Each structure stands twice: as C-alpha cells, then as structure tokens.
Coordinates of C-alpha atoms in Angstrom, one line a residue:
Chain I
X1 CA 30.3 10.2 42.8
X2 CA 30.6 11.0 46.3
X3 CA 31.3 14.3 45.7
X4 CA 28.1 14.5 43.8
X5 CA 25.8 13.3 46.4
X6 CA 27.4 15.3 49.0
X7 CA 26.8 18.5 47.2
X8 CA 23.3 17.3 46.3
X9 CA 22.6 17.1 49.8
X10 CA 19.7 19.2 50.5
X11 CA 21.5 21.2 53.6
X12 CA 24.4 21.4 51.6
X13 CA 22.9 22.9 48.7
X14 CA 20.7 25.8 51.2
X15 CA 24.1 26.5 53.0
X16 CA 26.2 26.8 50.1
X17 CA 23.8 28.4 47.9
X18 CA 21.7 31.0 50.9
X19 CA 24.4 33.6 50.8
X20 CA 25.2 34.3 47.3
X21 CA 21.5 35.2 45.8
X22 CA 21.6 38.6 46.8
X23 CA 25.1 38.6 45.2
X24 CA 23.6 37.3 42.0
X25 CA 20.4 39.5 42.2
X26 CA 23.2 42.7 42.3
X27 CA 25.1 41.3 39.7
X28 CA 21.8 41.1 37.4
X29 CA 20.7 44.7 38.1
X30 CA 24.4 45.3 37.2
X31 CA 24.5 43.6 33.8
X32 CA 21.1 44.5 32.3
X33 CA 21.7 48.1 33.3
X34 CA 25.0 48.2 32.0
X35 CA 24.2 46.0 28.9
X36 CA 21.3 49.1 28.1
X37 CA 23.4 51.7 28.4
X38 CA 26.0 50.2 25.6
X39 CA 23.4 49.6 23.6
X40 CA 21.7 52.7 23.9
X41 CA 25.0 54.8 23.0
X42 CA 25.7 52.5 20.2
X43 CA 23.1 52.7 18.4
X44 CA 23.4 50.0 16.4
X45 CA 21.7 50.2 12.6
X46 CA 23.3 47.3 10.6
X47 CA 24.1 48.3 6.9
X48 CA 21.6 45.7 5.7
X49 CA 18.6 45.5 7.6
X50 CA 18.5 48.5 9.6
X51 CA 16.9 49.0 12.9
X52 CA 15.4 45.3 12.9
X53 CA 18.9 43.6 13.4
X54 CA 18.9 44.9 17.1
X55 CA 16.6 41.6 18.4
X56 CA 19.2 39.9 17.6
X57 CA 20.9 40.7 20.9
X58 CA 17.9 38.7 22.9
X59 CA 17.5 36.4 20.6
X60 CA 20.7 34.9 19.9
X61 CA 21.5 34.5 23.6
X62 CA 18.1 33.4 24.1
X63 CA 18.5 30.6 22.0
X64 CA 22.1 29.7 23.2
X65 CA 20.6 29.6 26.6
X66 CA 18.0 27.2 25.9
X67 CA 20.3 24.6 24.3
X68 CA 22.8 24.9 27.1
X69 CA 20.1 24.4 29.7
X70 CA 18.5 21.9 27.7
X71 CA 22.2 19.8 27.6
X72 CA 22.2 19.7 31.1
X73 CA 18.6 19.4 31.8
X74 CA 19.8 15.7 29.1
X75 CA 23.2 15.2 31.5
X76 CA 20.6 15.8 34.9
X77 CA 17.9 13.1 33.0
X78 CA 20.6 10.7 32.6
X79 CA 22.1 11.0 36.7
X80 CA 17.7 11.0 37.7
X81 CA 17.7 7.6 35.4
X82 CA 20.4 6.1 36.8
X83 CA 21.1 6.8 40.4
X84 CA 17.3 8.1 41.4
X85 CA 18.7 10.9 44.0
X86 CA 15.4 12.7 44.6
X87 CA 16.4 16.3 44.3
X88 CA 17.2 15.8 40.7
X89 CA 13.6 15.4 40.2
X90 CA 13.2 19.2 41.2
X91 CA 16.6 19.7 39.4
X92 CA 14.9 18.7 36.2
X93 CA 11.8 20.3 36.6
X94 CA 13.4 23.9 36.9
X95 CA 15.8 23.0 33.9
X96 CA 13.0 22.1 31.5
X97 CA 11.0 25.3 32.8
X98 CA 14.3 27.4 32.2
X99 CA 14.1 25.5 28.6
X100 CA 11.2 25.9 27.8
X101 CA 11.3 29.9 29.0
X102 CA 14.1 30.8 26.4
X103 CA 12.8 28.2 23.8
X104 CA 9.5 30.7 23.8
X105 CA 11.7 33.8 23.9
X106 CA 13.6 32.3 21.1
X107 CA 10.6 31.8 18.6
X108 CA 8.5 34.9 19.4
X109 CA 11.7 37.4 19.2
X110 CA 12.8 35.2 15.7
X111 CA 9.3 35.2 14.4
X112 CA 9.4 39.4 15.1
X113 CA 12.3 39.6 13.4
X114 CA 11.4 37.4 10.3
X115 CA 8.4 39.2 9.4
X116 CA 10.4 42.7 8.7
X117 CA 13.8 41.0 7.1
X118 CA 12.0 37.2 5.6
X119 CA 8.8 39.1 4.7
X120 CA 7.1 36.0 7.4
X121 CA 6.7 35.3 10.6
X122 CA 7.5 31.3 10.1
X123 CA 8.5 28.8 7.7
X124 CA 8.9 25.2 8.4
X125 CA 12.8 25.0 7.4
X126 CA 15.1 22.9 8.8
X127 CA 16.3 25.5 11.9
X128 CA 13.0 26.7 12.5
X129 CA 11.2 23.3 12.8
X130 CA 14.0 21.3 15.3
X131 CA 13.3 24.4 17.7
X132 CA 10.0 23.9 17.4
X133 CA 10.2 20.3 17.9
X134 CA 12.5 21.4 21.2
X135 CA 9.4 23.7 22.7
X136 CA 6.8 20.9 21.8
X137 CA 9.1 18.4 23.7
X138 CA 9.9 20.9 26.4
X139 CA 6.0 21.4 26.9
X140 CA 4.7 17.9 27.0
X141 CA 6.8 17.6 29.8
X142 CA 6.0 20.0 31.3
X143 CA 2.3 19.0 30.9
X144 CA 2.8 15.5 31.7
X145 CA 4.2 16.6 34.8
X146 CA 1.1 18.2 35.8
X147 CA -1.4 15.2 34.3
X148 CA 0.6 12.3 36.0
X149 CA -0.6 11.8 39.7
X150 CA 1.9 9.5 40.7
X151 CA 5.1 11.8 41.5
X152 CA 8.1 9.4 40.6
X153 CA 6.7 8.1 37.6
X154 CA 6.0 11.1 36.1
X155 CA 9.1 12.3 36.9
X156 CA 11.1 9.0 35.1
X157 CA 9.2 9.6 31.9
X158 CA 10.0 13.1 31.9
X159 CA 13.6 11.8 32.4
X160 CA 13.0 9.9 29.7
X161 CA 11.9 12.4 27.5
X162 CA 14.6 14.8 28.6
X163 CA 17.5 12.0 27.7
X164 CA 16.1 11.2 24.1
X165 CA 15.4 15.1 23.0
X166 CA 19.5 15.5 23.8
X167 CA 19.4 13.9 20.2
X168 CA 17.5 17.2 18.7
X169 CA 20.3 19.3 19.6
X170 CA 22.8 18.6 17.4
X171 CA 20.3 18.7 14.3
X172 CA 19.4 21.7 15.8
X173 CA 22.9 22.9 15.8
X174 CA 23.9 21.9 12.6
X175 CA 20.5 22.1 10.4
X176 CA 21.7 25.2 8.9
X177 CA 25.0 23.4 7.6
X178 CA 23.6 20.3 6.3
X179 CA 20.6 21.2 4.6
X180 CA 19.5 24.9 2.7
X181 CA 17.9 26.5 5.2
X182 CA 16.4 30.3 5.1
X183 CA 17.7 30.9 8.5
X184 CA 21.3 32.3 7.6
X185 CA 24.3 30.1 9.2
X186 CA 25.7 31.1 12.6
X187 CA 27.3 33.7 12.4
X188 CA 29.4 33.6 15.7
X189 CA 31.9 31.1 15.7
X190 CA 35.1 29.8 18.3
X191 CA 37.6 31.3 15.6
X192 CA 36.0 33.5 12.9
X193 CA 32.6 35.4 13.9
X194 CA 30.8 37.0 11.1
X195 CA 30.3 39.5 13.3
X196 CA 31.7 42.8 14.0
X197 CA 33.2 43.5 17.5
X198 CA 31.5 46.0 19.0
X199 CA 27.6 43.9 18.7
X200 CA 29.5 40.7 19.8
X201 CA 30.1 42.4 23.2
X202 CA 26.6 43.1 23.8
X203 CA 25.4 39.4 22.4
X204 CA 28.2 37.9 25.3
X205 CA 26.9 40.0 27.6
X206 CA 22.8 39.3 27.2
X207 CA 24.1 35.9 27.3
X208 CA 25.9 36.4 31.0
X209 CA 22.5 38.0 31.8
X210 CA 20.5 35.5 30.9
X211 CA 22.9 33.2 32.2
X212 CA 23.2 34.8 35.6
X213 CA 19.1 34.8 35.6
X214 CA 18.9 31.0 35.1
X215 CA 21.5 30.7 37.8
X216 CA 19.1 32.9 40.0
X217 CA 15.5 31.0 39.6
X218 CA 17.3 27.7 39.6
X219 CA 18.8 28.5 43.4
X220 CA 15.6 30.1 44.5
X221 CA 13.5 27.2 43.2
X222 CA 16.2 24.8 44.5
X223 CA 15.6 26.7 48.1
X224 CA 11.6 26.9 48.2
X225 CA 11.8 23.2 47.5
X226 CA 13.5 22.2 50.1
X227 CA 12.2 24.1 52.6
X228 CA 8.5 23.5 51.7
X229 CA 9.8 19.3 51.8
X230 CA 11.5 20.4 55.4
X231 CA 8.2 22.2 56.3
X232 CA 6.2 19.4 55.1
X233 CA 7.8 16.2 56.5
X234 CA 8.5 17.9 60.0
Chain O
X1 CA 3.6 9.9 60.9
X2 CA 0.6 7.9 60.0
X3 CA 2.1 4.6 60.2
X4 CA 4.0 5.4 63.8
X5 CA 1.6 4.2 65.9
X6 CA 0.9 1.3 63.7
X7 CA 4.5 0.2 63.6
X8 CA 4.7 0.5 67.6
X9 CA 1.8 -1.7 67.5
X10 CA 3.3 -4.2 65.4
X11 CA 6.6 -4.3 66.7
X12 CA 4.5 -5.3 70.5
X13 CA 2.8 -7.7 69.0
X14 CA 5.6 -9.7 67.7
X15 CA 7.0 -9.4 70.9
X16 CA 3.8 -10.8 72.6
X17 CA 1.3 -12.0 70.3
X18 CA 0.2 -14.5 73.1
X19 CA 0.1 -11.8 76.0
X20 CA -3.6 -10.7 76.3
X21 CA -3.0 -7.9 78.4
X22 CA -0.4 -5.9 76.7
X23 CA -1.3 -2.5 75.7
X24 CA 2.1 -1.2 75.5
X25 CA 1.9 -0.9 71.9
X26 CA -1.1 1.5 72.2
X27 CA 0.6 4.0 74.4
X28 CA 1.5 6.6 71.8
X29 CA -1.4 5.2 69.6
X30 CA -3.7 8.7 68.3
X31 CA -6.5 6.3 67.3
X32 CA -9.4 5.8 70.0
X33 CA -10.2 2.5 68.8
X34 CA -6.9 1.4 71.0
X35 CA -6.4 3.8 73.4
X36 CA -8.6 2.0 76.2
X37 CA -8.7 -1.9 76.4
X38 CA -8.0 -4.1 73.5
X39 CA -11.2 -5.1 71.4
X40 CA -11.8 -8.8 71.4
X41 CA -9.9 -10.8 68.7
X42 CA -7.1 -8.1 68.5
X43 CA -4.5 -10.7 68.2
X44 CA -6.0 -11.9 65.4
X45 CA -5.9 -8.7 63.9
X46 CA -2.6 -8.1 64.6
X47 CA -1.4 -11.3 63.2
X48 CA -3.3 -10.6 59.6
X49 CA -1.8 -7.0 60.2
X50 CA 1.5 -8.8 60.3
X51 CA 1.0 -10.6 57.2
X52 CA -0.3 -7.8 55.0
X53 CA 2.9 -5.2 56.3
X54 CA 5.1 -8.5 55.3
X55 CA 3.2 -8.6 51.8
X56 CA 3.7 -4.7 51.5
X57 CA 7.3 -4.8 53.1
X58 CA 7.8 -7.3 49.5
X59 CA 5.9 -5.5 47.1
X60 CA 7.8 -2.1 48.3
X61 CA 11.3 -3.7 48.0
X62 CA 10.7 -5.1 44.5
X63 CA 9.5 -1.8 43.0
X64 CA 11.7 0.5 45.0
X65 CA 9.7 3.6 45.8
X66 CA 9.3 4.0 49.2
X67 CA 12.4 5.8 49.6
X68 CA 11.3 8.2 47.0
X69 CA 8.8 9.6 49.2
X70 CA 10.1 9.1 52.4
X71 CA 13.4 10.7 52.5
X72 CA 15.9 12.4 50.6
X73 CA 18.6 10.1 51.5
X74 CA 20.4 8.2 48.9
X75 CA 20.5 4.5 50.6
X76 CA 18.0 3.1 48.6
X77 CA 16.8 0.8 51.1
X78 CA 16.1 3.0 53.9
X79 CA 12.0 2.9 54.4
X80 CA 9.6 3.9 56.8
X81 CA 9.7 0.3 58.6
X82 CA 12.8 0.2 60.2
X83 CA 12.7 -3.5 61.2
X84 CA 13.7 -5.4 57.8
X85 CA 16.5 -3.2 57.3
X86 CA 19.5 -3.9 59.2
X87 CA 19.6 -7.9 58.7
X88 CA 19.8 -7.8 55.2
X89 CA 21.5 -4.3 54.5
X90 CA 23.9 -5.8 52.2
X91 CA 21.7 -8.0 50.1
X92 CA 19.7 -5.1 49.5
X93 CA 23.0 -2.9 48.8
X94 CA 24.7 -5.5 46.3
X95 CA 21.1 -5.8 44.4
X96 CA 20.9 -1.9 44.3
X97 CA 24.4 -2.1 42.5
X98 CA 23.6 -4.5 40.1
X99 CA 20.0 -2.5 39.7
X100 CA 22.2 0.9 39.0
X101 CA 24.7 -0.8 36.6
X102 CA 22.0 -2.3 34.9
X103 CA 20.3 1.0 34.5
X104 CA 23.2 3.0 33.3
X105 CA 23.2 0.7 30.3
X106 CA 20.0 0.3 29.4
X107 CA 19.7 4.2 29.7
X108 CA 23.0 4.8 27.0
X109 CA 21.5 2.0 24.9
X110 CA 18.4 3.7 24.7
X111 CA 19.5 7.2 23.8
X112 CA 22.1 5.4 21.3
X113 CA 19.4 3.8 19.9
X114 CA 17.0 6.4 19.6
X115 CA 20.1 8.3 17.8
X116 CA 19.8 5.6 14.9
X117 CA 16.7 6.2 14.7
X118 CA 16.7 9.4 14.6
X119 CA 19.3 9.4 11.7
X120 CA 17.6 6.5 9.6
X121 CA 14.6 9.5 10.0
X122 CA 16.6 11.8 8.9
X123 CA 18.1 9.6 6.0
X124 CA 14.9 8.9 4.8
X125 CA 13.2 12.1 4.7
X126 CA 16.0 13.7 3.3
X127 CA 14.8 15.2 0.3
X128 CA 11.6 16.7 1.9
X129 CA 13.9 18.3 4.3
X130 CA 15.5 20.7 1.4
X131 CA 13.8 23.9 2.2
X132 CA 14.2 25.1 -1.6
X133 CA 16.1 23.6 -5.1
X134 CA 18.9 25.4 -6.3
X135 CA 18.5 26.4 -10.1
X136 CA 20.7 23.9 -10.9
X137 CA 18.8 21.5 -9.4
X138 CA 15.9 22.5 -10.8
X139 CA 17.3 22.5 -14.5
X140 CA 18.1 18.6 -14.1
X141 CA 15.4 17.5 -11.8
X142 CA 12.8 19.4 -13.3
X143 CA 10.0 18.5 -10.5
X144 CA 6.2 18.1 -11.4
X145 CA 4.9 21.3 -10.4
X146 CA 1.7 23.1 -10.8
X147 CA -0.2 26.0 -9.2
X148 CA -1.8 23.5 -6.9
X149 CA 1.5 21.8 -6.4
X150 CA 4.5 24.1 -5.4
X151 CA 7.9 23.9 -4.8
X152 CA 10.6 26.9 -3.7
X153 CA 13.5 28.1 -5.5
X154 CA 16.5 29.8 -4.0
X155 CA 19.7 31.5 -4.8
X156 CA 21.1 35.2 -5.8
X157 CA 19.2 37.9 -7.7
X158 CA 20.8 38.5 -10.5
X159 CA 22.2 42.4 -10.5
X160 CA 20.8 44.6 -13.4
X161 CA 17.8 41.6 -14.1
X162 CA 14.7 43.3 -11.9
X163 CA 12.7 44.7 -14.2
X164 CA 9.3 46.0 -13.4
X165 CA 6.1 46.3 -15.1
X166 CA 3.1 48.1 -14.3
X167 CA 0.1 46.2 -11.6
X168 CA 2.9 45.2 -9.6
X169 CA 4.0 42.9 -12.4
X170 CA 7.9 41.8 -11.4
X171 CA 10.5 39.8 -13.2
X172 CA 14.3 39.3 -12.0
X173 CA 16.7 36.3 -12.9
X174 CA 17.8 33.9 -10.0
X175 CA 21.0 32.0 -10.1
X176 CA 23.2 30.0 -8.0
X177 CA 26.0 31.4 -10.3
X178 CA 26.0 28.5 -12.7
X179 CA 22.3 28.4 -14.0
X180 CA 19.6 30.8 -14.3
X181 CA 15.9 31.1 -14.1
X182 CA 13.5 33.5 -14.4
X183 CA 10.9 34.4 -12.2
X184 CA 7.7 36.4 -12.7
X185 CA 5.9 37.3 -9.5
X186 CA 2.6 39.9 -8.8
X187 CA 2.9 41.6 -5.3
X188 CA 4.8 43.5 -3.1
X189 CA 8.4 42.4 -2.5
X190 CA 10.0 42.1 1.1
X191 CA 11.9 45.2 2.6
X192 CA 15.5 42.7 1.9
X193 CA 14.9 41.8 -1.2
X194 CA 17.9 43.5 -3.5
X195 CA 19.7 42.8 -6.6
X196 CA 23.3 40.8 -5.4
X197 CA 21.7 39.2 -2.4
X198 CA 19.8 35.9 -2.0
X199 CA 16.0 35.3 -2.3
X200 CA 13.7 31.9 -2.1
X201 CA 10.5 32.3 -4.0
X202 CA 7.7 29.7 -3.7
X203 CA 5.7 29.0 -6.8
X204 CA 6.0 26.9 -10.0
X205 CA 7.5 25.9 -13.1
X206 CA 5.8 27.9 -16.1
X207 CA 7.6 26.8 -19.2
X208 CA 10.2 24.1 -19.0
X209 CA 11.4 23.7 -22.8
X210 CA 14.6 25.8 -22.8
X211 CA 15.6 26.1 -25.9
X212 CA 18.9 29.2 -24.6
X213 CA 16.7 30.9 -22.7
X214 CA 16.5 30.4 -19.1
X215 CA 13.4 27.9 -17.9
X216 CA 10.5 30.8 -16.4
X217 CA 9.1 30.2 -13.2
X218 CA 5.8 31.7 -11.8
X219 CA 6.3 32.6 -8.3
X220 CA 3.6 33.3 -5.7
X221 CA 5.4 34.7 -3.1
X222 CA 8.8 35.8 -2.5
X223 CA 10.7 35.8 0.7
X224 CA 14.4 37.7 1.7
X225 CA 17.2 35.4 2.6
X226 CA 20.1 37.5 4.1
X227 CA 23.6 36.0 5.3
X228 CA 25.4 35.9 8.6
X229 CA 26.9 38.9 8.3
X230 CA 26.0 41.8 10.5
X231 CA 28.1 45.3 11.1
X232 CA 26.8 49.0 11.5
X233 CA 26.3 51.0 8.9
X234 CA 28.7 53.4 9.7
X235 CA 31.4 51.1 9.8
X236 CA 30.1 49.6 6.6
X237 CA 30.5 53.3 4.7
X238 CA 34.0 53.5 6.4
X239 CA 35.0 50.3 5.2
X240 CA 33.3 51.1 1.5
X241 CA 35.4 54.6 2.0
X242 CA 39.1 53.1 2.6
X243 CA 38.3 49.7 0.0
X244 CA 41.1 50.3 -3.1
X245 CA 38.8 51.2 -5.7
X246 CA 39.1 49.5 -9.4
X247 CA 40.7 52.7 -10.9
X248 CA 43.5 52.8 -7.9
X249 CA 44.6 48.7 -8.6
X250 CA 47.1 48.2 -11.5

C-alpha cells in the first residue's frame, strides 16, 4: 500500500513520468508508420468478404482497448472508493475518457463494417447491445461529471458507477458464447486463433498502438493536472 | 489563503480575548476593516467567530472533505486549521481506519450485489435475449407470429435450395442441420449471403401444418451471418489447391 501512495505522489508521478513522453511519442510515430506499411504490402482481401474485412484491424484492438481501460478505470473506482487519494479522481476521469474514446471507435468502425458484410448498420443482439450499454455508462459519467458542482461528490458517484459497470464486462465478453448472437465468436483466442498469422500481427500491433496512445494522453493529462493544481494552490 | 489572516486572528484571540489592545492578530490581515484600530465589540466578535470555526471545525471532521480540496496528502485529517490537529492525531487516525475498513466492504458488497442482480436480470430476460430461433426450435415452439408480430430465424443455407423467381421473388431452405424451413423473401439479398453459410432472416411463420414438407416462413428481410474465421484469399486458393481431393482418397 505504501508503495502505492508513494508512486501516486504527485512529484513522483511528474519525475518519473517527465522523461519518457517523448520516448513514447517516437515509439507511436514508429508503430503506426510501421503498422501502415505491413499492411499496405499485404494487401489483405479475405476469401469471404473481401476488401471490407480490413476494419477489422481498428476495430478489434479498439474494442480490446476499451475493456482493458475500462477494467482498470473498475480496479482505480474501487482504490478512489476506498482509500479517497485525490489524484485518482483525475486517474479516473482520463480512464473513462480513454473508455469512452475507443468504446465510440468500436461502434462506428463495427457499424461500417456490418452494413457491407450483415446487410445493417445495428441490431440489438446480445454483443452489440452490452457495448452499447458500456458507451451509455461511459457517457453519463462523463456528463455527470460536468453537471455536478460539487467536485468530490461527483467524483464518488462516478466511482460508483465505474465499480458497478465492471459487471458488463464479462457479459460483454462472453455474450457471444452464451446466447445466438449475429456477431461471430471471437476469433482470437490464448491457444487456437481463428485467424491466420500474418493479420494477427497487424491486430497485435494496432493494439500496442492504441496501447502506447492511451499510455501517452493518460501521462500528459496526469502532468497538466498537476501542474495546473501546483499553479493554482501556490 | 483566504482563511490566513482569519486563523492568525483567531489563534490571538484565544490567546488574549481579554487584552483590548492587541492588534497582533491583524498584522498580516489584507482586510481594511482591521488593519487600523479594532472596531468596538471586536471581542465579541471574535468569540462568536470562535464558536462558528469550532461548529465548522465539527461538521468538516464528520464529513471528511476538507482534505479533498486542500491538499493532496493522504493523512486524512490534515485541514486548513492547523490547531485541532496534533492533540487528537490518533483518534482521528484509528477512526479513519475503521472508516477505510468499513468502506472496502461495503464497496465489494455492493458490486457483489449488484452482480446478483445483474444475473437474476439476466435469468429472467433470458428468452428475449435469443437474437433468433433455431429451426428446431421453431418446429417445437412454434411462436405466435404475424406480419405485425415478428420473430428471426437463423441457421445454414441449405446448398443447391436458392431458387429464384422473377420480381426479386427468393426462396432457399434454412437448417441447423436437423430441421428445415423454408423461407420466401422479396428484395435484394446482402453481399454475404451464400449457399453453405449462415443467415438470420426476420419475418414470420406462413404455414405451420407440416404435413413432410418443411413449415414456410415469410421473411422481410434477410441479414449475412459469417463466422470467426478470416484468412486471405490467396492463401485460401493455396490451401483449396494442396486439399486431397475426393478422387485422390481411397
């Protein structure tokens, strides 16, 4: 626990975290370039559905992305509930926007690539609808945040809300399994990915890249906040 | 900053409430109203002033959000008035714990319970949740359904069974490989939609007496399901290429 609150500290978290952005920002000029080029020579056209199938490499990471950050934005709830450290109020706030960013890039790019392959842009399945219940969760928060004047209390009922959506993400994960869905199971998998190699390269890698992003706006945001609290109280 | 010069005062007059003629407290004071001499009846003043920051000093420790805003330091009972805080630092620190514990639980009760919710929900609305009937399911079920009223039906297109008539006019079988229906539909199909490969069509039962034949369904549109399987073509055709064909097995 003490190690916790010691590398929540806010001087802690600007000296550890000041050098490495412009690491990360290289590393995400790296990835996305590199990422384009494979893509570009490999041309992928899947035996099925053609040219469409190529979303599939922002939205499947997309929508990995948003339940990871969502878990932890549930694990960060939980630690703001509990032990009240401030700076997992801000902590929270950049998680749900992070969230709620690749929820939204998650529907639009699935909803582009129903139309061509479903023959709609949405139906209220069991998949589509606990994502959608995770971006309508993801923005009330986000609007309560803005419509509550009172700082902390907004911020413990967004907690709140955080802790008891963690409960959406398994049904999320395992809609397609436990009811007939028209969203196809997953088809990448710890031991056998229905996949072939050479697209589930390119799906890891959007995922670093989208990882690597988050990683980026959370440590910026993390670093304007503290210095505008600095600025403020001195 | 605001309440500097305010504690300064305070912390003078309980040190001499009695002494007319101290202005010590005002020295770093911003306000004009004390900068010069002390107005008449300022003790009085002070001592209500004293009450109300006691009443406030209470009110703040029992809802715990001073800190919040004050600092970012993670001893809960560090405030703004410094005074109160040293004498009963451990009262405050034992009450925190128990606050904390207390907390922790409530928090993993509530998510716990919220799960059972959640999964009596789920229990409960089970059957809406199917997003289409099998045609097995169909066959014994054999829901209520008219053209006001649908339902969905899903499985594979049967191969060789798409037959189609002029207007747009379609008909194919749909099985999950123990029953069969057959659906008539009037419109375009999707791009996906092949013989071998799943579909879900949304419509209604037509006939249900199925006397041998398979029960007919009227379906009002008609929506590609494809599986998890993704490769490039070229791979595909190398793969079809090097696959033992019937004639080469014994």
């Amino acid at each position: 626990m003490n190690f916790f609150v010691w590398l929540l500290k806010p001087s802690n978290v600007i000296k550890y975290t000041d050098n490495f952005i412009k690491y990360l920002v290289i590393l995400l000029n790296i990835l996305i370039f590199s990422n384009l080029i494979y893509l570009y020579f490999l041309g992928f056209v899947d035996y099925k559905q053609g040219f469409y199938a190529q979303i599939m490499f922002v939205h499947v990471p997309a929508a990995w992305m948003a339940i990871f950050v969502y878990i932890l934005l549930g694990i960060t709830s939980f630690l703001f509930l509990v032990y009240k450290h401030p700076l997992l109020i801000y902590i929270n706030d950049i998680f749900a926007f992070l969230s709620l960013l690749f929820v939204t890039l998650t529907l639009i790019t699935g909803s582009l690539w129903g139309k061509p392959t479903w023959g709609t842009w949405w139906v209220w399945d069991a998949r589509l609808t606990s994502v959608f219940v995770i971006f309508l969760l993801l923005l009330s928060m986000l609007i309560l945040r803005f419509l509550i004047e009172n700082f902390y209390d907004s911020a413990k009922l967004v907690s709140f809300l955080g802790l008891i959506g963690i409960i959406n993400i398994p049904i999320v994960k395992f809609s397609v399994e436990w009811w007939n869905t028209l969203h196809q199971p997953s088809s990448i998998t710890l031991f056998k990915s229905q996949i072939d190699y050479s697209l589930l390269i390119s799906i890891y890698g959007m995922f670093l890249f989208f990882f690597i992003f988050s990683l980026l706006i959370f440590f910026i945001y993390l670093k304007v906040v503290i210095l505008e609290l600095k600025y403020q109280s001195s | 900053m605001r309440f500097a010069c305010w504690e300064r005062l305070l912390a003078s007059a309980r040190q001499s409430v009695n002494v007319l003629t101290s202005a010590r407290g005002t020295r770093f004071c911003h306000r004009r109203a004390f900068s010069g001499r002390m107005p008449v009846g300022w003790d009085t003043t002070a001592r209500k002033a004293l009450a109300m920051n006691d009443m406030f000093m209470r009110f703040r420790f029992q809802y715990r959000s001073g800190a919040m805003y004050s600092s970012f330091s993670t001893s809960q009972g560090e405030t703004l008035f410094s005074a109160e805080r040293v004498s009963d630092a451990a009262v405050w620190r034992r009450r925190l714990e128990q606050r904390r514990r207390r907390q922790f639980y409530s928090a993993l009760g509530g998510v716990v319970g919220a799960a059972l919710m959640t999964f009596a929900v789920i229990k409960t609305m089970e059957d809406s949740m199917i997003f289409f009937y099998t045609p097995t399911q169909v066959l014994e079920e054999l829901p209520p359904t008219t053209a006001n009223r649908r339902m969905r039906l899903g499985g594979l297109v049967v191969s060789g069974s798409l037959q189609r008539h002029g207007n747009g006019d379609v008909e194919f079988e749909i099985t999950d490989l123990e029953n069969e229906v057959l659906v008539t539909f009037n419109g375009f199909l999707p791009d996906l939609f092949r013989e071998g490969q799943s579909a879900v069509v949304e419509g209604y039962i037509l006939e249900r007496e199925n006397d041998g034949r398979p029960l007919r369904f009227k379906a009002t549109s008609v929506l590609a399901k494809h599986d998890e399987k993704y490769m490039p073509a070229q791979v595909r055709s190398m793969l079809e290429k090097n696959r033992p064909t019937r004639s080469d097995t014994p």
